[in-house]
Tab-separated table of C-alpha atoms (C1' of nucleotides) in Angstrom:
chain	number	residue	atom	x	y	z
J	25	MET	CA	-13.043	37.882	-22.833
J	26	LYS	CA	-13.404	35.987	-19.575
J	27	LYS	CA	-14.580	37.846	-16.544
J	28	GLU	CA	-13.840	36.629	-13.066
J	29	GLY	CA	-16.857	35.046	-11.436
J	30	CYS	CA	-18.736	34.562	-14.696
J	31	VAL	CA	-17.029	31.467	-16.063
J	32	ILE	CA	-18.938	28.190	-15.716
J	33	HIS	CA	-16.472	25.360	-15.158
J	34	LYS	CA	-17.202	21.783	-16.150
J	35	PRO	CA	-15.224	18.742	-15.012
J	36	VAL	CA	-12.965	16.882	-17.433
J	37	GLU	CA	-14.121	13.460	-18.694
J	38	GLN	CA	-13.081	10.266	-16.913
J	39	GLN	CA	-11.111	9.435	-20.067
J	40	PHE	CA	-8.733	12.308	-19.305
J	41	PHE	CA	-7.239	10.287	-16.442
J	42	GLU	CA	-6.811	7.065	-18.411
J	43	LYS	CA	-3.279	7.384	-19.716
J	44	PRO	CA	0.271	6.619	-18.521
J	45	VAL	CA	1.195	8.420	-15.317
J	46	LEU	CA	4.018	10.514	-16.800
J	47	GLU	CA	1.763	11.676	-19.610
J	48	LEU	CA	-1.038	12.578	-17.222
J	49	ALA	CA	1.359	14.436	-14.917
J	50	ARG	CA	2.384	16.531	-17.916
J	51	ASN	CA	-1.176	17.006	-19.153
J	52	LEU	CA	-2.359	18.250	-15.773
J	53	ILE	CA	-0.185	21.341	-16.089
J	54	GLY	CA	-2.407	24.267	-17.084
J	55	GLN	CA	-5.681	22.593	-16.036
J	56	LEU	CA	-7.898	24.110	-13.361
J	57	ILE	CA	-8.705	22.868	-9.872
J	58	VAL	CA	-12.221	23.976	-8.960
J	59	HIS	CA	-13.506	23.849	-5.384
J	60	GLU	CA	-17.118	24.935	-5.104
J	61	LEU	CA	-17.963	26.500	-1.765
J	62	PRO	CA	-21.110	28.192	-0.440
J	63	THR	CA	-19.287	31.487	-0.866
J	64	GLY	CA	-18.506	30.765	-4.520
J	65	PRO	CA	-15.983	28.773	-6.564
J	66	VAL	CA	-12.312	28.803	-5.683
J	67	VAL	CA	-10.193	28.118	-8.754
J	68	ALA	CA	-6.466	27.633	-9.309
J	69	ARG	CA	-4.455	26.722	-12.393
J	70	ILE	CA	-2.013	23.825	-11.943
J	71	VAL	CA	1.605	24.766	-12.665
J	72	GLU	CA	3.572	21.948	-11.007
J	73	THR	CA	3.092	18.182	-10.566
J	74	GLU	CA	5.115	15.106	-9.605
J	75	ALA	CA	4.504	11.570	-10.868
J	76	TYR	CA	4.756	8.591	-8.490
J	77	HIS	CA	5.173	5.351	-10.335
J	78	GLY	CA	3.384	2.738	-8.254
J	79	GLU	CA	5.181	-0.418	-7.300
J	80	GLN	CA	8.469	0.391	-9.088
J	81	ASP	CA	9.045	3.767	-7.463
J	82	GLU	CA	10.991	3.767	-4.230
J	83	ALA	CA	9.674	7.248	-3.425
J	84	ALA	CA	6.023	6.268	-3.772
J	85	HIS	CA	3.833	5.331	-0.815
J	86	SER	CA	2.723	2.354	-2.895
J	87	PHE	CA	6.275	1.085	-3.541
J	88	LYS	CA	6.243	-2.706	-3.954
J	89	ASN	CA	2.454	-2.553	-4.057
J	90	ARG	CA	2.298	-1.718	-0.379
J	91	ARG	CA	-1.391	-1.681	0.302
J	92	THR	CA	-2.688	-0.167	3.522
J	93	LYS	CA	-5.586	1.915	4.704
J	94	ARG	CA	-3.689	5.021	3.601
J	95	THR	CA	-2.638	3.816	0.120
J	96	GLU	CA	-5.842	1.896	-0.587
J	97	VAL	CA	-7.297	4.605	-2.840
J	98	MET	CA	-4.212	4.501	-5.086
J	99	PHE	CA	-5.437	1.112	-6.326
J	100	LYS	CA	-8.811	2.492	-7.354
J	101	GLU	CA	-10.058	4.214	-10.516
J	102	PRO	CA	-7.836	6.775	-12.208
J	103	GLY	CA	-9.064	10.223	-11.251
J	104	SER	CA	-9.679	9.350	-7.595
J	105	VAL	CA	-8.562	11.869	-4.989
J	106	TYR	CA	-5.728	10.778	-2.694
J	107	THR	CA	-5.187	13.136	0.226
J	108	TYR	CA	-2.801	12.491	3.072
J	109	GLN	CA	-1.343	14.260	6.032
J	110	MET	CA	2.249	15.482	6.050
J	111	HIS	CA	3.362	16.928	9.395
J	112	THR	CA	0.727	19.603	9.919
J	113	HIS	CA	-0.345	19.790	6.285
J	114	THR	CA	-2.663	18.042	3.851
J	115	LEU	CA	-1.291	17.083	0.433
J	116	MET	CA	-3.395	16.119	-2.570
J	117	ASN	CA	-2.883	13.654	-5.406
J	118	VAL	CA	-4.603	12.471	-8.567
J	119	VAL	CA	-4.737	8.681	-8.765
J	120	CYS	CA	-3.600	7.246	-12.103
J	121	GLY	CA	-2.994	3.910	-13.823
J	122	PRO	CA	-5.623	1.177	-14.403
J	123	VAL	CA	-7.538	-0.145	-11.393
J	124	GLY	CA	-5.114	-2.217	-9.311
J	125	THR	CA	-2.062	-0.228	-10.439
J	126	PRO	CA	-1.159	2.273	-7.717
J	127	HIS	CA	0.179	5.261	-9.615
J	128	ALA	CA	-0.451	8.819	-8.435
J	129	ILE	CA	0.395	12.411	-9.205
J	130	LEU	CA	1.115	14.946	-6.487
J	131	ILE	CA	-0.170	18.431	-7.243
J	132	ARG	CA	2.583	20.671	-5.928
J	133	ALA	CA	1.650	24.191	-6.984
J	134	ALA	CA	-0.962	26.281	-8.770
J	135	GLU	CA	-1.774	29.819	-9.732
J	136	PRO	CA	-4.786	31.549	-8.096
J	137	VAL	CA	-7.509	32.305	-10.665
J	138	GLU	CA	-10.802	32.874	-8.867
J	139	GLY	CA	-11.953	33.173	-5.249
J	140	LEU	CA	-8.926	35.287	-4.398
J	141	GLU	CA	-10.492	36.711	-1.257
J	142	TYR	CA	-11.095	33.248	0.140
J	143	MET	CA	-7.482	32.244	-0.530
J	144	ARG	CA	-6.129	35.368	1.106
J	145	GLU	CA	-8.266	34.658	4.134
J	146	GLN	CA	-7.020	31.059	4.314
J	147	ARG	CA	-3.365	31.976	3.987
J	148	GLY	CA	-3.197	35.222	5.946
J	149	GLU	CA	-3.517	38.878	5.043
J	150	LYS	CA	0.172	39.621	5.180
J	151	LEU	CA	1.381	37.099	2.612
J	152	ALA	CA	2.148	38.123	-0.957
J	153	MET	CA	-0.099	36.433	-3.516
J	154	LYS	CA	2.761	34.444	-5.000
J	155	ASP	CA	3.203	32.708	-1.618
J	156	TRP	CA	-0.400	31.548	-1.356
J	157	THR	CA	-0.157	28.401	-3.470
J	158	ASN	CA	3.509	27.794	-4.385
J	159	GLY	CA	3.862	24.494	-2.497
J	160	PRO	CA	1.715	21.377	-1.912
J	161	GLY	CA	0.785	22.160	1.700
J	162	LYS	CA	0.118	25.822	1.000
J	163	LEU	CA	-2.042	24.964	-1.985
J	164	THR	CA	-4.460	22.694	-0.107
J	165	LYS	CA	-4.797	25.250	2.654
J	166	ALA	CA	-5.498	28.091	0.207
J	167	LEU	CA	-8.170	26.033	-1.579
J	168	GLY	CA	-9.747	24.726	1.631
J	169	ILE	CA	-9.049	21.072	0.796
J	170	THR	CA	-8.950	18.611	3.703
J	171	MET	CA	-8.819	14.875	4.395
J	172	LYS	CA	-12.582	14.658	3.919
J	173	TYR	CA	-11.898	14.450	0.170
J	174	TYR	CA	-9.952	11.206	0.520
J	175	GLY	CA	-11.575	8.827	-1.990
J	176	HIS	CA	-13.524	11.556	-3.778
J	177	HIS	CA	-13.308	11.690	-7.580
J	178	TRP	CA	-11.778	14.528	-9.596
J	179	THR	CA	-14.703	14.586	-12.052
J	180	LYS	CA	-17.342	15.286	-9.391
J	181	GLN	CA	-18.593	18.360	-7.597
J	182	PRO	CA	-17.747	20.108	-5.412
J	183	LEU	CA	-14.075	19.396	-6.120
J	184	PHE	CA	-13.002	18.677	-9.682
J	185	ILE	CA	-10.508	19.355	-12.460
J	186	ALA	CA	-11.680	21.511	-15.347
J	187	PRO	CA	-10.048	21.810	-18.777
J	188	SER	CA	-8.195	24.891	-19.934
J	189	GLU	CA	-6.475	25.526	-23.239
J	190	ALA	CA	-3.762	27.920	-22.186
J	191	VAL	CA	-0.605	25.961	-21.424
J	192	GLY	CA	2.903	27.370	-21.509
J	193	GLU	CA	6.185	25.594	-22.107
J	194	ILE	CA	6.625	22.611	-19.775
J	195	GLU	CA	9.941	21.586	-18.217
J	196	ALA	CA	10.873	18.435	-16.304
J	197	GLY	CA	13.295	17.890	-13.430
J	198	PRO	CA	14.005	15.734	-10.363
J	199	ARG	CA	11.376	15.506	-7.664
J	200	VAL	CA	11.488	17.377	-4.379
J	201	GLY	CA	11.724	16.119	-0.799
J	202	ILE	CA	12.469	12.439	-1.401
J	203	SER	CA	16.141	12.253	-0.426
J	204	ASN	CA	15.812	8.726	0.991
J	205	ALA	CA	14.468	7.169	-2.175
J	206	GLY	CA	17.637	5.599	-3.637
J	207	GLU	CA	17.917	5.612	-7.420
J	208	ALA	CA	14.464	7.148	-7.777
J	209	VAL	CA	15.811	10.458	-6.463
J	210	HIS	CA	17.173	11.280	-9.918
J	211	TYR	CA	14.179	10.451	-12.079
J	212	PRO	CA	12.939	13.598	-13.881
J	213	TRP	CA	9.333	13.094	-12.881
J	214	ARG	CA	8.557	16.608	-11.721
J	215	PHE	CA	6.811	18.762	-14.309
J	216	TYR	CA	6.320	22.514	-14.179
J	217	GLU	CA	5.487	25.452	-16.379
J	218	LYS	CA	8.582	27.354	-17.399
J	219	ASP	CA	9.114	30.776	-15.804
J	220	ASN	CA	5.888	30.619	-13.813
J	221	ALA	CA	6.188	32.555	-10.535
J	222	PHE	CA	3.937	30.094	-8.675
J	223	VAL	CA	6.178	27.035	-9.110
J	224	SER	CA	7.508	25.964	-5.694
J	225	LYS	CA	11.015	26.880	-4.662
J	226	PHE	CA	13.638	24.186	-4.855
J	227	ARG	CA	15.009	23.366	-1.409
J	228	PRO	CA	18.427	21.726	-1.178
F	20	DC	C1'	0.797	-0.349	22.476
F	21	DT	C1'	4.750	2.417	21.462
F	22	DA	C1'	8.264	4.436	18.783
F	23	DG	C1'	9.920	6.318	14.594
F	24	DG	C1'	9.670	9.107	10.818
F	25	DG	C1'	7.800	11.743	6.738
F	26	DA	C1'	6.012	13.630	-1.123
F	27	DT	C1'	6.222	20.401	4.408
F	28	DC	C1'	6.143	25.263	6.059
F	29	DT	C1'	7.602	28.884	8.857
F	30	DT	C1'	10.750	31.446	11.394
F	31	DT	C1'	15.589	32.132	13.030
N	14	DA	C1'	19.009	25.278	10.478
N	15	DA	C1'	15.468	23.604	13.361
N	16	DG	C1'	10.805	23.252	15.442
N	17	DA	C1'	5.994	22.531	14.819
N	18	DT	C1'	2.880	18.779	15.861
N	19	DC	C1'	-0.038	14.941	13.211
N	20	DC	C1'	-0.977	10.485	11.049
N	21	DC	C1'	0.586	6.246	9.316
N	22	DT	C1'	3.440	2.164	9.686
N	23	DA	C1'	6.151	-1.490	11.546
N	24	DG	C1'	7.476	-4.149	15.309
N	25	DC	C1'	6.874	-6.385	19.553
DNA sequence: CTAGGGATCTTT
DNA sequence: AAGATCCCTAGC
């Protein structure tokens, strides 16, 4: 049996990221995000993602291949880290698609696995555990992820994705928070683990 | 240079 | 339902 603090996590292979964006968004569910800190590893299990389909997706930052300082990393190798600022929060993405094709996957929610004390400290003593990581902004704060990881790669320490076998039933639905995105609003490109308490709440 | 707005979260 | 409060982007 696994014991907390005793599991050695290894990053996934580069190959893991080299597949169509919808498939990768689905495959990311159940995998682990590992952030190695001086105080020990902080680990969370991904339970919710959203795919952004490069130049064809009105909701994507890279719609029509818009290429700027912010979106630049979306054109790089699959598996690159794309972080950006939203209001007062940092959000994190996994870059996908071949080099030059700006697809990305937003990691929206995860389930705390290891480094629970650190997460509680980041999010505040009073919050219930289920409110630590059940949204994209909350998740980055709980894990201690900031803009300094822009352009990092998800196979490298100290921030990487590690494989995990245990995956529940996956459901798909429309994405959240993109009401101005025309037709793209309806695409079922949000993936989440069924009945998992850490999936973000749907806001009308 | 300035103005506008957003893949959010918290509190009312 | 609205405010917080920051960065990116477009336009002049």
